[in-house]
PDB file of C-alpha atoms and ligand atoms in Angstrom:
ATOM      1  CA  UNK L1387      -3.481  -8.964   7.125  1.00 98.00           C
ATOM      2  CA  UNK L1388      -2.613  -8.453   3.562  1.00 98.00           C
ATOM      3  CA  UNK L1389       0.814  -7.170   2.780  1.00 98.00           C
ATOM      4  CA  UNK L1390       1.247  -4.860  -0.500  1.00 98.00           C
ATOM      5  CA  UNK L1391       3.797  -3.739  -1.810  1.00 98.00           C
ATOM      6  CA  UNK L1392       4.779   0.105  -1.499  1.00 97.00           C
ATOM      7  CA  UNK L1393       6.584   0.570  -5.227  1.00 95.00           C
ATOM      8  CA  UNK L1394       6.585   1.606  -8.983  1.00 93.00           C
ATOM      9  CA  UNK L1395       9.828  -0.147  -9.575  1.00 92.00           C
ATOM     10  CA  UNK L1396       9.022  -3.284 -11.603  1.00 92.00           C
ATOM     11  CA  UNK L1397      11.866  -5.158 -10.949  1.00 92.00           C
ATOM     12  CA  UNK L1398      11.126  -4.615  -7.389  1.00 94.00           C
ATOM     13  CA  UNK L1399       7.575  -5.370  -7.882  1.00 96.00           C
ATOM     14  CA  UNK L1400       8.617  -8.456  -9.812  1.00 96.00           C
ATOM     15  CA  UNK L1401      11.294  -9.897  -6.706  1.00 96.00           C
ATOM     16  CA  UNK L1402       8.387  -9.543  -4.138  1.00 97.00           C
ATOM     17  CA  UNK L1403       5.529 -11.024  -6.146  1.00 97.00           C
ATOM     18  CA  UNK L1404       7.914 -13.776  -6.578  1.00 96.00           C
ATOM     19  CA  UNK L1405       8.350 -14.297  -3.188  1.00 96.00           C
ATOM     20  CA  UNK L1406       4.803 -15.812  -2.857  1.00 96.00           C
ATOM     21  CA  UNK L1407       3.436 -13.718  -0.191  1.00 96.00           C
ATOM     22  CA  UNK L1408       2.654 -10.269  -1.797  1.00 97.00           C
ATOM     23  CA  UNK L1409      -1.409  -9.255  -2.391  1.00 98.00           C
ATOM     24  CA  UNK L1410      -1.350  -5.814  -4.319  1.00 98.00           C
ATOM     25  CA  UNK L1411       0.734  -3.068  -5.147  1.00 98.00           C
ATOM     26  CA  UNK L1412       0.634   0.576  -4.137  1.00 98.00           C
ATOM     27  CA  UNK L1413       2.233   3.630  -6.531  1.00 95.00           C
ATOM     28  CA  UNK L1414       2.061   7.240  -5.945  1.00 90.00           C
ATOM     29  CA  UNK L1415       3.635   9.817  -8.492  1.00 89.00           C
ATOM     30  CA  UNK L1416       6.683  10.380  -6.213  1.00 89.00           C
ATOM     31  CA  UNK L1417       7.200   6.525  -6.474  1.00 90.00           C
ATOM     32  CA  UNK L1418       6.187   6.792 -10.548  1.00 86.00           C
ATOM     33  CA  UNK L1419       8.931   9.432 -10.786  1.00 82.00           C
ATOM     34  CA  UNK L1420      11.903   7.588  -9.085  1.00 83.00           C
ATOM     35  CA  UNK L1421      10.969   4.238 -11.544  1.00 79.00           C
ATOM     36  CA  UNK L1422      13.879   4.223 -13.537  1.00 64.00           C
ATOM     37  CA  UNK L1423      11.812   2.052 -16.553  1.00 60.00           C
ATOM     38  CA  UNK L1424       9.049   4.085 -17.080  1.00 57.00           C
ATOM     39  CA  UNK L1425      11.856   6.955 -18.092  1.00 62.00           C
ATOM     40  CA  UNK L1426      13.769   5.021 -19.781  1.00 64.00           C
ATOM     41  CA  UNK L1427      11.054   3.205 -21.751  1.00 64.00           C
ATOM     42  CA  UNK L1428       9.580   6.408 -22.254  1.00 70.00           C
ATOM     43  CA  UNK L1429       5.825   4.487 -21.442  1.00 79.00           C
ATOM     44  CA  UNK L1430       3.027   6.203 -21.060  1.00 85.00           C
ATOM     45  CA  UNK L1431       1.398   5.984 -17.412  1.00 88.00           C
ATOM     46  CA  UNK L1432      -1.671   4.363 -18.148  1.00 90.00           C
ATOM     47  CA  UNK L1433       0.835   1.192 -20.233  1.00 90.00           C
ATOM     48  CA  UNK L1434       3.229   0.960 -16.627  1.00 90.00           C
ATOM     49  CA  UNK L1435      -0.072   0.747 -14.841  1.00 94.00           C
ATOM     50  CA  UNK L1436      -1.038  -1.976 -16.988  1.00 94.00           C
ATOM     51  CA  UNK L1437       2.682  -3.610 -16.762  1.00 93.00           C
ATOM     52  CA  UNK L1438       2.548  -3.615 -13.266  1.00 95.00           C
ATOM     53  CA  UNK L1439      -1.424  -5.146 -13.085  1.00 96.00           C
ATOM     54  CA  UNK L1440       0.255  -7.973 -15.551  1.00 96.00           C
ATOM     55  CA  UNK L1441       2.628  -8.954 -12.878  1.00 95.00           C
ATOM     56  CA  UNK L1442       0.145  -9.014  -9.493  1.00 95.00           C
ATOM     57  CA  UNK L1443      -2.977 -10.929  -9.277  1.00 92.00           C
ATOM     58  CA  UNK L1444      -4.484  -8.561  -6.809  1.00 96.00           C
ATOM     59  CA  UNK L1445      -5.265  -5.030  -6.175  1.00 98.00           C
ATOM     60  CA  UNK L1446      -2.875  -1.995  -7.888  1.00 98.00           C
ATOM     61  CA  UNK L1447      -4.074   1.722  -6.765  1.00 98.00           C
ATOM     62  CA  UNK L1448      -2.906   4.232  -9.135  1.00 97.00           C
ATOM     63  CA  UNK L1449      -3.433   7.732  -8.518  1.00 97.00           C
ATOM     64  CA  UNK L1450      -5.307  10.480  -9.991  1.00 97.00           C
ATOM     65  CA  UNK L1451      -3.276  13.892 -10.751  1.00 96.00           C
ATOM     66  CA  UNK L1452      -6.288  15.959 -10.744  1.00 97.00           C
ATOM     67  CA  UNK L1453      -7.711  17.844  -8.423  1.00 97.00           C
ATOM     68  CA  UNK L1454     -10.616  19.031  -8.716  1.00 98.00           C
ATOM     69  CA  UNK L1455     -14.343  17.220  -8.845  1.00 98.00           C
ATOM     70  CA  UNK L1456     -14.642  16.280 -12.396  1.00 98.00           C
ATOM     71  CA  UNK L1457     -11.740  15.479 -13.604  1.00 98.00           C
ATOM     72  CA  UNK L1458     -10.624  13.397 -10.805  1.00 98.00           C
ATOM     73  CA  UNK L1459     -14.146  11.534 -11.829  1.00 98.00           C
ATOM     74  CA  UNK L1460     -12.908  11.403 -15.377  1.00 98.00           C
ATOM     75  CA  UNK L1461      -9.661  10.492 -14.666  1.00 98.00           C
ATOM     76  CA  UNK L1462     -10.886   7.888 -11.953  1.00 98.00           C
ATOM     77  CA  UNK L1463     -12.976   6.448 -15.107  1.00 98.00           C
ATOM     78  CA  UNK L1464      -9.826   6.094 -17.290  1.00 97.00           C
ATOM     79  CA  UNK L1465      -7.462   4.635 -14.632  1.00 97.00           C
ATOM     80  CA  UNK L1466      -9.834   2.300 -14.005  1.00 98.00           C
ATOM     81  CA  UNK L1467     -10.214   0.994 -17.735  1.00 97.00           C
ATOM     82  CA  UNK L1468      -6.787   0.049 -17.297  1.00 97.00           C
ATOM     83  CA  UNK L1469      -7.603  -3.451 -16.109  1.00 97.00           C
ATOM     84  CA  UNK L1470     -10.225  -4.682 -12.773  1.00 97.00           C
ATOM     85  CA  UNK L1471      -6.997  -4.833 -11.145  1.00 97.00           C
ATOM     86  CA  UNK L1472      -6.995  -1.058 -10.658  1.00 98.00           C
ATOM     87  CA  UNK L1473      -8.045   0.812  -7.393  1.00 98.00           C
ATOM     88  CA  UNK L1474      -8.078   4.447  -7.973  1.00 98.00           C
ATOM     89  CA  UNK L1475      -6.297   6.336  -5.492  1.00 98.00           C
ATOM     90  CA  UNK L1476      -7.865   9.747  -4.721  1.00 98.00           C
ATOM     91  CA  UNK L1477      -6.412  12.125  -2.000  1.00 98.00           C
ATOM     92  CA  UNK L1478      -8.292  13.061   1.139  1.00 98.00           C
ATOM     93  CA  UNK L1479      -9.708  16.888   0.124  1.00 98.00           C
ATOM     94  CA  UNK L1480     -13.639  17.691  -0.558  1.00 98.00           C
ATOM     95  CA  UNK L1481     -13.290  17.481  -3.684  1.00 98.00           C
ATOM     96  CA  UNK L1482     -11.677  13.686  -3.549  1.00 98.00           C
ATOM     97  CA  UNK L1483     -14.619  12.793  -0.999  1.00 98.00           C
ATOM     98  CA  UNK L1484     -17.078  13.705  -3.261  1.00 98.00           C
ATOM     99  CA  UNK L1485     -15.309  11.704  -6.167  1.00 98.00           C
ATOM    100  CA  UNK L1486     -14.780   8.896  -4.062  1.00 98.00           C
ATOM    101  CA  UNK L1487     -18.773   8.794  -3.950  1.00 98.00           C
ATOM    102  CA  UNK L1488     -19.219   9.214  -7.360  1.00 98.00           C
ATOM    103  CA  UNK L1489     -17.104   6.688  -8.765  1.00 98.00           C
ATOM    104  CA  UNK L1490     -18.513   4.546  -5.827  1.00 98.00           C
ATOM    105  CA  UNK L1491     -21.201   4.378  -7.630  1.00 98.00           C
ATOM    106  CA  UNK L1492     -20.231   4.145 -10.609  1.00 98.00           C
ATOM    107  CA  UNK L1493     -18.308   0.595  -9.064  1.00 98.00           C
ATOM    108  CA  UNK L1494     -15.314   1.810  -9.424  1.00 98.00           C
ATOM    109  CA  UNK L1495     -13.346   1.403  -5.928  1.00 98.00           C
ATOM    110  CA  UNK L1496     -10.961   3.951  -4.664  1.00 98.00           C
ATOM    111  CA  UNK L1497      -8.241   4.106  -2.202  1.00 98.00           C
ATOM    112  CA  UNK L1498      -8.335   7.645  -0.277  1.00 98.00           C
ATOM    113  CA  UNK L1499      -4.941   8.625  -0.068  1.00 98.00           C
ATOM    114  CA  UNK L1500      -3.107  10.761   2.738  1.00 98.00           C
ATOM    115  CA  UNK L1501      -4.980  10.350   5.649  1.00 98.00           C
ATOM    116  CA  UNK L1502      -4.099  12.010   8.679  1.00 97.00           C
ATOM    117  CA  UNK L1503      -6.490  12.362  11.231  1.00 96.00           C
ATOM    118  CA  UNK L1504      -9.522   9.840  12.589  1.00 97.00           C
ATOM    119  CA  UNK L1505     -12.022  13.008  11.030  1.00 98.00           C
ATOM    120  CA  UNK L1506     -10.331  12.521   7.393  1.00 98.00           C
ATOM    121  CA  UNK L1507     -10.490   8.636   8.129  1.00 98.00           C
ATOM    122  CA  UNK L1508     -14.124   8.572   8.979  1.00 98.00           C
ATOM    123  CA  UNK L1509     -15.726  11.280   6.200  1.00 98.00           C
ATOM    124  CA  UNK L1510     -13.775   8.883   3.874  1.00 98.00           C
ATOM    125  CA  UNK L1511     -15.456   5.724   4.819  1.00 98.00           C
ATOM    126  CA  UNK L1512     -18.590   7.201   4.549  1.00 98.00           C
ATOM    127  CA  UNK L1513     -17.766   8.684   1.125  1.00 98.00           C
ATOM    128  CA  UNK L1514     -17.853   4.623   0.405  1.00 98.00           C
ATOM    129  CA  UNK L1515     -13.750   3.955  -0.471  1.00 98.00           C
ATOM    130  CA  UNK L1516     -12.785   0.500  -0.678  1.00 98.00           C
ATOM    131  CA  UNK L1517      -9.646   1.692   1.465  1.00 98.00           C
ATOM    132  CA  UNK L1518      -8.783   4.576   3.486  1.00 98.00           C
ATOM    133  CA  UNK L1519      -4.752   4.911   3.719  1.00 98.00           C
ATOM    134  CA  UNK L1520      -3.189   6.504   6.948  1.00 98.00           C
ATOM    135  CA  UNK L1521       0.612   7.779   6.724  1.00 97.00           C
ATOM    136  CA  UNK L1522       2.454   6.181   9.322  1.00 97.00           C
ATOM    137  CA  UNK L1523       5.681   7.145   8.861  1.00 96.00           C
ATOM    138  CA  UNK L1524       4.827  10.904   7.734  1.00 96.00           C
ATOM    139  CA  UNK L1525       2.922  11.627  10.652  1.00 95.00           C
ATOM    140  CA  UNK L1526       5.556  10.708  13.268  1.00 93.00           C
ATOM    141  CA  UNK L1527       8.203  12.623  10.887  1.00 93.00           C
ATOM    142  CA  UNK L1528       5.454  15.909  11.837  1.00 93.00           C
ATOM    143  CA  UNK L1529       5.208  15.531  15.623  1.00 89.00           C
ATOM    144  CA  UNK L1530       6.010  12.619  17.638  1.00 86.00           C
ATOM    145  CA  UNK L1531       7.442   8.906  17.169  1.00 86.00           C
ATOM    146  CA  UNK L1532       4.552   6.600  18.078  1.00 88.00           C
ATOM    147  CA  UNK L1533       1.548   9.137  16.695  1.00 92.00           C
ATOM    148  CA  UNK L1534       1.692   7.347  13.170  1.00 95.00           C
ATOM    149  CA  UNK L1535       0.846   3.520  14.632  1.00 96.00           C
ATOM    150  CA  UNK L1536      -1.700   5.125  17.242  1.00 96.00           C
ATOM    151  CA  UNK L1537      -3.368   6.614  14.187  1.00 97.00           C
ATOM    152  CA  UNK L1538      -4.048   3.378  12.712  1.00 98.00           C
ATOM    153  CA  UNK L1539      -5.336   2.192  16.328  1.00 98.00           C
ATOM    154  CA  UNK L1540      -7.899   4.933  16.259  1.00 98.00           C
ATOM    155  CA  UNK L1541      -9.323   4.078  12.725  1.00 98.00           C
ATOM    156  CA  UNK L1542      -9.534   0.675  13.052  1.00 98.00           C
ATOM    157  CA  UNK L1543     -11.115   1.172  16.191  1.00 98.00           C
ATOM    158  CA  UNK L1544     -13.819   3.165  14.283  1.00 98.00           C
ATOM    159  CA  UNK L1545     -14.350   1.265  11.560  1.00 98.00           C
ATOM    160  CA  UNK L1546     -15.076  -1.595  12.870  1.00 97.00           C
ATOM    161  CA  UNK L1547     -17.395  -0.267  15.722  1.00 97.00           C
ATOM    162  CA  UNK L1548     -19.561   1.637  13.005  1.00 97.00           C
ATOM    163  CA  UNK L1549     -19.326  -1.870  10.888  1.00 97.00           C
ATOM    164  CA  UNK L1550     -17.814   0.242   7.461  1.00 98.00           C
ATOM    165  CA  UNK L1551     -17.140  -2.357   4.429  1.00 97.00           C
ATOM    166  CA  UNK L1552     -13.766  -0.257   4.008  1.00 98.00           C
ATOM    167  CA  UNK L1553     -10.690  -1.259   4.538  1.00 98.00           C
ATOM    168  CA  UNK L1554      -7.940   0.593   6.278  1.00 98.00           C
ATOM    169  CA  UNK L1555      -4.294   0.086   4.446  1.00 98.00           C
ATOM    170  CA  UNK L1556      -1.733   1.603   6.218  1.00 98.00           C
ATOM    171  CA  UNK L1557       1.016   3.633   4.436  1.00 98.00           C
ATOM    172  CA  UNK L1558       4.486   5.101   4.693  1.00 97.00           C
ATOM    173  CA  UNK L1559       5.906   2.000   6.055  1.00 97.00           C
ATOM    174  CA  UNK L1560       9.076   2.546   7.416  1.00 96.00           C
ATOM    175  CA  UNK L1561       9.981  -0.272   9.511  1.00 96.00           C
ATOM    176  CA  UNK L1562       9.516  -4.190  10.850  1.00 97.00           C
ATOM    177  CA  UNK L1563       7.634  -2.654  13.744  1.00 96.00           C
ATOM    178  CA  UNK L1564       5.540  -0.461  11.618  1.00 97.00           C
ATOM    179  CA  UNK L1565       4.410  -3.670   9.761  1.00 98.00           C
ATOM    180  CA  UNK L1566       4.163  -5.607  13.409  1.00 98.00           C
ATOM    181  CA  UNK L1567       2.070  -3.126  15.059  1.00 97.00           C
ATOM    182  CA  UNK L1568      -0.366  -2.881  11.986  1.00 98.00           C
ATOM    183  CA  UNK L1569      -1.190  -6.680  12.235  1.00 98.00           C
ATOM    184  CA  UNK L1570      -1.616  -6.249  16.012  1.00 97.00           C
ATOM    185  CA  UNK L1571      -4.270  -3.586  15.888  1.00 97.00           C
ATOM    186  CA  UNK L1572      -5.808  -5.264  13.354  1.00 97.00           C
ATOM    187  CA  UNK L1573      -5.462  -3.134   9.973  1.00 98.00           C
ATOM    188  CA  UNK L1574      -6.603  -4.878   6.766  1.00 98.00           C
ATOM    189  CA  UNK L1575      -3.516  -4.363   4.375  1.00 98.00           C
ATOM    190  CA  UNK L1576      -0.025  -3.137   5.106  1.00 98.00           C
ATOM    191  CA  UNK L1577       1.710  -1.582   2.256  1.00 98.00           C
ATOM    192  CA  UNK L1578       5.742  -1.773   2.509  1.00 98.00           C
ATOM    193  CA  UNK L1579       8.520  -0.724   0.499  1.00 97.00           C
ATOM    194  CA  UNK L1580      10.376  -3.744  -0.395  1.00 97.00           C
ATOM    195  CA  UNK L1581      13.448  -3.121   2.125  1.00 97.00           C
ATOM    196  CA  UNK L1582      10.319  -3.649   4.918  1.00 98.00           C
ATOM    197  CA  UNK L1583       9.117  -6.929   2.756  1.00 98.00           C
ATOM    198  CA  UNK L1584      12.673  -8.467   2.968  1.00 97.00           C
ATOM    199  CA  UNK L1585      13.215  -8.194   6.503  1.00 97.00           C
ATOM    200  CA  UNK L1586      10.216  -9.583   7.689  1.00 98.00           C
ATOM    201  CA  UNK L1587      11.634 -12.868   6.570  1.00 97.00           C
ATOM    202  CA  UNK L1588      15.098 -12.233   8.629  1.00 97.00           C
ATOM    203  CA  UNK L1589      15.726 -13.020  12.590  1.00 97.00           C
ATOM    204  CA  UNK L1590      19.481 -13.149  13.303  1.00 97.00           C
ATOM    205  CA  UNK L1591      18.141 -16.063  15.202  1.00 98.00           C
ATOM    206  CA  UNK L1592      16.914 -18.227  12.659  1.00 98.00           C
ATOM    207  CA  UNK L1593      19.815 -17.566  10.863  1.00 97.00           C
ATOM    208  CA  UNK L1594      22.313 -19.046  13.584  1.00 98.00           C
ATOM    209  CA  UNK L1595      19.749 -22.054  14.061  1.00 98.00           C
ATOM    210  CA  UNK L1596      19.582 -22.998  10.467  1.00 98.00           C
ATOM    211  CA  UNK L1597      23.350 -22.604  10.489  1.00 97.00           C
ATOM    212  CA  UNK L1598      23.495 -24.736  13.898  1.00 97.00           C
ATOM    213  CA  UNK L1599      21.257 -28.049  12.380  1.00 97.00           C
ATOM    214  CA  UNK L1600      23.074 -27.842   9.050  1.00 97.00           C
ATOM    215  CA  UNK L1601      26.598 -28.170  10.553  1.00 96.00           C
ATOM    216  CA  UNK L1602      25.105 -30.620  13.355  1.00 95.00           C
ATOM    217  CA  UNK L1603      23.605 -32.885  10.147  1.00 95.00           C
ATOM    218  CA  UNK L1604      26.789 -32.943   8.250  1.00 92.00           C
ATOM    219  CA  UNK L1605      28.254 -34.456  11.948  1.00 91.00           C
ATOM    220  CA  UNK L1606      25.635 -36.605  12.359  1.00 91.00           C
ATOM    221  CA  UNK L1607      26.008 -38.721   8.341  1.00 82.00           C
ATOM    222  CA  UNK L1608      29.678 -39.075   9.108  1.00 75.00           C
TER     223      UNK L1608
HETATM  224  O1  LIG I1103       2.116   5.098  -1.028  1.00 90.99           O
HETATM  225  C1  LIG I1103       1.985   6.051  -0.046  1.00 90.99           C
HETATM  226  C2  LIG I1103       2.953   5.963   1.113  1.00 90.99           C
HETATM  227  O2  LIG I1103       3.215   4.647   1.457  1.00 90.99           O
HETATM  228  C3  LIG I1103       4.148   6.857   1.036  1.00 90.99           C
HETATM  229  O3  LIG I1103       5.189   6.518   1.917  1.00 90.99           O
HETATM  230  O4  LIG I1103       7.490   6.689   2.788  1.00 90.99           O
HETATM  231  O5  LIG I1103       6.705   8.300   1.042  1.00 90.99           O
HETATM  232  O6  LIG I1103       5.860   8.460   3.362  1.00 90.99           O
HETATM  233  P1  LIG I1103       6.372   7.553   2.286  1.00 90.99           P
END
């Protein structure tokens, strides 16, 4: 499973890359709005997109802001000028299917964004995006703890019996679980904020057995 990271912060973006183990990056505007550089450098978007694609080898989706038909095309076009890097992230209405197919074939790839339900998940495969992203996190904040993760079940379940070349990236990451259950049912990508990234390395138990063979080597040379 690939493991992205869920951020517009490039300081943050910078600490995980470093770590070795990140493949991509995923923004959103709420995440644009809450990166302290891009106000304070007063950059355009389309320059922090192409900051961030400087510091990641892999795959960054940025988001379009329109919404209807043609201008999310146009707008797809543009984001993805911004370096090969870029995935365009489109959001899951009619008009974002449609787009999805056009800049398809144009070779652009998208991401469809804000997936809900196994329906959304499925007319966006067959729109052709190179990943469909289902909310975790949001979708157990609307109804019940659990429906998130069982979401992700259900669409990896379906694309892989219809054999779809997309890949399902699962979103609004909250937790350790989150990120274990993803890799158990098999989803291509998870994308975590970087609080999720850091503790996958931590187990209170490694801790006290690192601790343990450090203090039992400094008995042993003396
Ligand atoms: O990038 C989209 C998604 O990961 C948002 O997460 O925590 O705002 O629901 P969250």
């Amino acid at each position: 499973m690939k493991l992205f990271i869920d951020s517009a912060d490039i300081e943050e973006i910078k600490q995980a890359v470093d770590t070795g183990i990140v493949d991509g990056v995923t923004t959103n505007p709420s995440l644009l709005a809450k990166s302290k550089i891009a106000r304070q450098n007063k950059l355009s978007v389309h320059d922090y997109y192409e900051k961030i694609c400087a510091l990641v080898g892999g795959d960054v989706s940025a988001e379009v802001i329109a919404t209807d038909y043609s201008a999310m095309v146009e707008e797809g076009r543009e984001l993805a000028n911004i370096s090969p890097n870029i995935v365009v992230k489109v959001p899951m209405t009619q008009a974002g299917i449609k787009a999805i197919g056009t800049l398809k074939e144009a070779g652009i790839r998208t991401n469809c964004t804000l997936i809900f339900s196994v329906s959304q998940a499925l007319l966006a495969a067959k729109a052709g995006a190179f990943y469909i992203s289902p909310f975790i996190g949001r979708l157990d904040d609307a109804g019940q703890i659990g429906n998130g993760m069982q979401l992700v079940e259900q669409i990896c379940d379906v694309v892989g019996y219809y054999g779809f070349t997309t890949q399902v990236l699962a979103a609004s990451i909250r937790s350790l679980q989150h990120v274990e259950q993803c890799a158990e049912v098999g989803a291509d990508v998870a994308t975590c904020p970087y609080g999720v990234l850091e503790a996958m390395f931590k187990h209170p138990l490694t801790d006290t057995g690192l601790k343990k063979f450090l203090s039992d080597y400094a008995e042993a040379k003396d």
